[in-house]
Amino acid sequence: MATATGELLLRERPATLKTESKSSPTDAVTAMDRAAEELISATLRDLRPGDGLLGEEGGERAGATGVRWIVDPLDGTVNYVYGLPLWSVSIAAEVDGVVVAGVVRAPALGRTYAAYAGGGAWREDLEGRGPIRSSEVSELGMSLVGTGFGYSSERRAEQATVVAALLPCVRDIRRLGSAALDLCLVADGELDAYYERGLNAWDVAAGAVIAREAGAEVRGFTGRWPDADMTLACAPGIADRMVDVLGLPAIP
Ligand code: IPD
Ligand code: CA
């Protein structure tokens, strides 16, 4: 399903892509975001008619099975619109309110990341399929940290102060543009950490289970942390320092 949706987005992207605005003028949605969500929604309706759904583009239905699918049909819409390859399809399965499995497909990178609770995390690409682990870094000063920014200027102004405090303490910062993929890169050790405030469930659900299953510390949105609005995924060896420098409540 994630692969088929990725193919749709990759192959049927029109040369000129019209965008509409959502929460702010820079928060874009395209007909392709909607077509991708429709494909996932229709597939799930056929395969799992009694399940619930939460999709970024408004797809919401109540279920009767205790299973709910949390879907970001195109995470990284701005990259997609500009023709940058860092975008993904993110699909997670939640059972009785707990996310138990997730898949993130990045078609322009030819990569799929997936995990299920207790089953580990893996990556599949042209070279095959293999398990992934988060990095073993133990020094914040040697860590490559990803982050992202919301769409409102007020939120960005606050996020800028957080980045300003962090930048002198780390190896470098990356803003790649797809939260789902950022979490997978932490899972795969290609980023040492990723944090962002204000994400939605569809941005995080699949990537968080993949990062956790790959051995990363995952806090916030899906965890037990009091600061529920902040998502942090990082190598265990730098978790306390990240929390400290970001000025967050301590990990219980
Ligand atoms: C966005 C991306 C981005 C993150 C934003 C998200 P969208 O999702 O994940 O990296 O920084 O907060 O809203 O709008 O491309 O689906
Ligand atoms: Ca998203």
Tab-separated table of N, CA and C in Angstrom, residues 161-250:
chain	number	residue	atom	x	y	z
A	161	THR	N	14.643	30.282	18.528
A	161	THR	CA	15.409	30.475	19.766
A	161	THR	C	15.946	29.126	20.265
A	162	VAL	N	15.169	28.064	20.047
A	162	VAL	CA	15.621	26.732	20.484
A	162	VAL	C	16.825	26.294	19.635
A	163	VAL	N	16.744	26.492	18.320
A	163	VAL	CA	17.863	26.117	17.441
A	163	VAL	C	19.100	26.946	17.803
A	164	ALA	N	18.901	28.205	18.111
A	164	ALA	CA	20.043	29.070	18.445
A	164	ALA	C	20.785	28.543	19.671
A	165	ALA	N	20.037	27.992	20.639
A	165	ALA	CA	20.683	27.461	21.844
A	165	ALA	C	21.397	26.143	21.545
A	166	LEU	N	20.834	25.368	20.625
A	166	LEU	CA	21.374	24.028	20.348
A	166	LEU	C	22.594	24.066	19.430
A	167	LEU	N	22.568	24.960	18.453
A	167	LEU	CA	23.590	24.964	17.396
A	167	LEU	C	25.037	24.970	17.902
A	168	PRO	N	25.353	25.770	18.908
A	168	PRO	CA	26.752	25.757	19.389
A	168	PRO	C	27.151	24.457	20.080
A	169	CYS	N	26.166	23.607	20.428
A	169	CYS	CA	26.457	22.409	21.235
A	169	CYS	C	26.573	21.145	20.399
A	170	VAL	N	26.279	21.190	19.103
A	170	VAL	CA	26.203	19.957	18.298
A	170	VAL	C	27.153	20.033	17.098
A	171	ARG	N	27.342	18.870	16.464
A	171	ARG	CA	28.182	18.838	15.253
A	171	ARG	C	27.565	19.710	14.159
A	172	ASP	N	26.263	19.501	13.926
A	172	ASP	CA	25.545	20.347	12.963
A	172	ASP	C	24.054	20.046	13.043
A	173	ILE	N	23.296	20.896	12.354
A	173	ILE	CA	21.832	20.780	12.328
A	173	ILE	C	21.385	20.528	10.892
A	174	ARG	N	20.356	19.707	10.715
A	174	ARG	CA	19.748	19.503	9.396
A	174	ARG	C	18.246	19.773	9.490
A	175	ARG	N	17.704	20.407	8.434
A	175	ARG	CA	16.254	20.593	8.344
A	175	ARG	C	15.893	19.977	6.989
A	176	LEU	N	15.440	18.697	7.047
A	176	LEU	CA	15.290	17.939	5.808
A	176	LEU	C	13.892	18.054	5.193
A	177	GLY	N	12.854	18.271	6.036
A	177	GLY	CA	11.537	18.576	5.472
A	177	GLY	C	10.522	17.457	5.461
A	178	SER	N	10.834	16.309	6.058
A	178	SER	CA	9.822	15.251	6.220
A	178	SER	C	10.054	14.616	7.589
A	179	ALA	N	9.151	14.911	8.516
A	179	ALA	CA	9.317	14.418	9.886
A	179	ALA	C	9.358	12.889	9.927
A	180	ALA	N	8.502	12.252	9.118
A	180	ALA	CA	8.456	10.780	9.112
A	180	ALA	C	9.818	10.220	8.707
A	181	LEU	N	10.413	10.855	7.707
A	181	LEU	CA	11.720	10.395	7.233
A	181	LEU	C	12.824	10.728	8.241
A	182	ASP	N	12.748	11.896	8.856
A	182	ASP	CA	13.732	12.259	9.886
A	182	ASP	C	13.788	11.175	10.969
A	183	LEU	N	12.609	10.711	11.387
A	183	LEU	CA	12.570	9.685	12.442
A	183	LEU	C	13.210	8.386	11.950
A	184	CYS	N	13.001	8.062	10.662
A	184	CYS	CA	13.618	6.843	10.103
A	184	CYS	C	15.138	7.007	10.006
A	185	LEU	N	15.596	8.211	9.714
A	185	LEU	CA	17.040	8.422	9.624
A	185	LEU	C	17.688	8.289	11.001
A	186	VAL	N	16.969	8.686	12.046
A	186	VAL	CA	17.478	8.429	13.404
A	186	VAL	C	17.523	6.918	13.638
A	187	ALA	N	16.482	6.228	13.198
A	187	ALA	CA	16.437	4.761	13.355
A	187	ALA	C	17.620	4.101	12.656
A	188	ASP	N	18.037	4.681	11.549
A	188	ASP	CA	19.067	4.088	10.693
A	188	ASP	C	20.466	4.629	11.012
A	189	GLY	N	20.567	5.505	12.010
A	189	GLY	CA	21.876	6.064	12.386
A	189	GLY	C	22.402	7.101	11.398
A	190	GLU	N	21.552	7.594	10.501
A	190	GLU	CA	22.011	8.622	9.551
A	190	GLU	C	21.762	10.025	10.092
A	191	LEU	N	21.007	10.108	11.154
A	191	LEU	CA	20.944	11.288	12.013
A	191	LEU	C	21.126	10.753	13.423
A	192	ASP	N	21.743	11.557	14.308
A	192	ASP	CA	21.888	11.106	15.697
A	192	ASP	C	20.659	11.470	16.530
A	193	ALA	N	19.949	12.506	16.100
A	193	ALA	CA	18.770	12.934	16.850
A	193	ALA	C	17.850	13.721	15.936
A	194	TYR	N	16.604	13.815	16.353
A	194	TYR	CA	15.618	14.644	15.652
A	194	TYR	C	14.636	15.140	16.691
A	195	TYR	N	14.299	16.396	16.621
A	195	TYR	CA	13.266	16.916	17.522
A	195	TYR	C	12.427	17.929	16.764
A	196	GLU	N	11.193	18.056	17.176
A	196	GLU	CA	10.323	19.107	16.628
A	196	GLU	C	9.124	19.266	17.534
A	197	ARG	N	8.716	20.530	17.725
A	197	ARG	CA	7.532	20.786	18.531
A	197	ARG	C	6.329	21.003	17.602
A	198	GLY	N	5.183	20.471	18.003
A	198	GLY	CA	3.942	20.803	17.305
A	198	GLY	C	3.580	19.887	16.154
A	199	LEU	N	4.160	18.704	16.115
A	199	LEU	CA	3.811	17.767	15.038
A	199	LEU	C	2.414	17.177	15.266
A	200	ASN	N	1.868	16.645	14.210
A	200	ASN	CA	0.588	15.937	14.314
A	200	ASN	C	0.827	14.432	14.317
A	201	ALA	N	-0.210	13.696	14.755
A	201	ALA	CA	-0.062	12.234	14.869
A	201	ALA	C	0.373	11.616	13.549
A	202	TRP	N	-0.154	12.133	12.423
A	202	TRP	CA	0.191	11.503	11.132
A	202	TRP	C	1.644	11.718	10.755
A	203	ASP	N	2.285	12.805	11.253
A	203	ASP	CA	3.703	13.038	10.953
A	203	ASP	C	4.586	12.021	11.681
A	204	VAL	N	4.138	11.592	12.854
A	204	VAL	CA	5.002	10.927	13.825
A	204	VAL	C	4.748	9.432	13.996
A	205	ALA	N	3.494	9.012	13.815
A	205	ALA	CA	3.099	7.686	14.315
A	205	ALA	C	3.999	6.570	13.785
A	206	ALA	N	4.180	6.488	12.473
A	206	ALA	CA	4.962	5.377	11.904
A	206	ALA	C	6.444	5.540	12.242
A	207	GLY	N	6.982	6.746	12.032
A	207	GLY	CA	8.412	6.976	12.266
A	207	GLY	C	8.813	6.721	13.711
A	208	ALA	N	7.916	7.038	14.658
A	208	ALA	CA	8.264	6.863	16.071
A	208	ALA	C	8.415	5.389	16.433
A	209	VAL	N	7.531	4.538	15.911
A	209	VAL	CA	7.654	3.107	16.244
A	209	VAL	C	8.901	2.528	15.559
A	210	ILE	N	9.231	3.043	14.374
A	210	ILE	CA	10.430	2.563	13.671
A	210	ILE	C	11.687	2.976	14.466
A	211	ALA	N	11.717	4.236	14.914
A	211	ALA	CA	12.880	4.707	15.685
A	211	ALA	C	13.013	3.931	17.002
A	212	ARG	N	11.885	3.722	17.667
A	212	ARG	CA	11.940	3.024	18.965
A	212	ARG	C	12.416	1.588	18.776
A	213	GLU	N	11.900	0.926	17.766
A	213	GLU	CA	12.293	-0.467	17.523
A	213	GLU	C	13.751	-0.590	17.089
A	214	ALA	N	14.313	0.517	16.577
A	214	ALA	CA	15.728	0.501	16.176
A	214	ALA	C	16.640	0.874	17.338
A	215	GLY	N	16.057	1.052	18.519
A	215	GLY	CA	16.875	1.298	19.704
A	215	GLY	C	17.002	2.757	20.091
A	216	ALA	N	16.349	3.661	19.365
A	216	ALA	CA	16.437	5.079	19.732
A	216	ALA	C	15.548	5.366	20.944
A	217	GLU	N	15.915	6.419	21.677
A	217	GLU	CA	15.030	6.955	22.722
A	217	GLU	C	13.983	7.777	22.001
A	218	VAL	N	12.719	7.515	22.237
A	218	VAL	CA	11.665	8.308	21.604
A	218	VAL	C	10.778	8.858	22.704
A	219	ARG	N	10.646	10.173	22.736
A	219	ARG	CA	9.870	10.804	23.806
A	219	ARG	C	8.895	11.793	23.216
A	220	GLY	N	7.902	12.125	24.031
A	220	GLY	CA	6.997	13.183	23.625
A	220	GLY	C	5.705	12.626	23.092
A	221	PHE	N	5.419	13.014	21.865
A	221	PHE	CA	4.112	12.749	21.291
A	221	PHE	C	3.542	11.379	21.645
A	222	THR	N	4.366	10.348	21.424
A	222	THR	CA	3.837	9.002	21.627
A	222	THR	C	4.336	8.386	22.940
A	223	GLY	N	5.106	9.149	23.705
A	223	GLY	CA	5.708	8.570	24.908
A	223	GLY	C	5.033	9.036	26.183
A	224	ARG	N	5.783	8.888	27.316
A	224	ARG	CA	5.176	9.198	28.610
A	224	ARG	C	5.567	10.574	29.100
A	225	TRP	N	6.223	11.300	28.276
A	225	TRP	CA	6.781	12.570	28.704
A	225	TRP	C	5.702	13.603	29.004
A	226	PRO	N	5.893	14.435	30.045
A	226	PRO	CA	4.884	15.468	30.310
A	226	PRO	C	4.769	16.497	29.179
A	227	ASP	N	5.875	16.773	28.463
A	227	ASP	CA	5.803	17.740	27.365
A	227	ASP	C	5.320	17.017	26.101
A	228	ALA	N	4.006	16.792	26.043
A	228	ALA	CA	3.449	15.940	24.989
A	228	ALA	C	3.570	16.563	23.604
A	229	ASP	N	3.803	17.871	23.556
A	229	ASP	CA	3.826	18.549	22.266
A	229	ASP	C	5.183	18.431	21.564
A	230	MET	N	6.204	18.004	22.280
A	230	MET	CA	7.546	17.913	21.697
A	230	MET	C	7.860	16.456	21.359
A	231	THR	N	8.302	16.223	20.148
A	231	THR	CA	8.776	14.893	19.773
A	231	THR	C	10.299	14.918	19.775
A	232	LEU	N	10.898	13.944	20.428
A	232	LEU	CA	12.359	13.801	20.417
A	232	LEU	C	12.678	12.334	20.164
A	233	ALA	N	13.519	12.091	19.172
A	233	ALA	CA	14.032	10.729	18.945
A	233	ALA	C	15.535	10.877	18.828
A	234	CYS	N	16.278	10.075	19.584
A	234	CYS	CA	17.733	10.239	19.518
A	234	CYS	C	18.454	8.978	19.982
A	235	ALA	N	19.749	8.933	19.658
A	235	ALA	CA	20.600	7.857	20.152
A	235	ALA	C	20.545	7.897	21.679
A	236	PRO	N	20.420	6.726	22.331
A	236	PRO	CA	20.292	6.721	23.795
A	236	PRO	C	21.435	7.458	24.487
A	237	GLY	N	22.632	7.400	23.888
A	237	GLY	CA	23.813	7.995	24.521
A	237	GLY	C	23.781	9.514	24.637
A	238	ILE	N	22.877	10.175	23.927
A	238	ILE	CA	22.820	11.646	24.032
A	238	ILE	C	21.458	12.132	24.531
A	239	ALA	N	20.600	11.206	24.965
A	239	ALA	CA	19.228	11.586	25.327
A	239	ALA	C	19.196	12.623	26.455
A	240	ASP	N	19.957	12.389	27.512
A	240	ASP	CA	19.898	13.314	28.650
A	240	ASP	C	20.401	14.697	28.253
A	241	ARG	N	21.470	14.721	27.460
A	241	ARG	CA	22.027	16.021	27.020
A	241	ARG	C	21.052	16.755	26.102
A	242	MET	N	20.389	16.032	25.219
A	242	MET	CA	19.408	16.672	24.321
A	242	MET	C	18.289	17.320	25.142
A	243	VAL	N	17.788	16.560	26.110
A	243	VAL	CA	16.702	17.051	26.962
A	243	VAL	C	17.150	18.317	27.695
A	244	ASP	N	18.378	18.262	28.176
A	244	ASP	CA	18.939	19.371	28.922
A	244	ASP	C	19.071	20.630	28.046
A	245	VAL	N	19.703	20.467	26.891
A	245	VAL	CA	19.953	21.638	26.041
A	245	VAL	C	18.650	22.171	25.440
A	246	LEU	N	17.703	21.291	25.178
A	246	LEU	CA	16.413	21.771	24.641
A	246	LEU	C	15.553	22.397	25.743
A	247	GLY	N	15.983	22.262	26.999
A	247	GLY	CA	15.246	22.853	28.104
A	247	GLY	C	13.932	22.135	28.356
A	248	LEU	N	13.926	20.808	28.216
A	248	LEU	CA	12.697	20.041	28.347
A	248	LEU	C	12.608	19.393	29.729
A	249	PRO	N	11.427	18.961	30.132
A	249	PRO	CA	11.320	18.232	31.389
A	249	PRO	C	12.154	16.951	31.312
A	250	ALA	N	12.758	16.563	32.416
A	250	ALA	CA	13.625	15.386	32.416
A	250	ALA	C	12.848	14.132	32.002
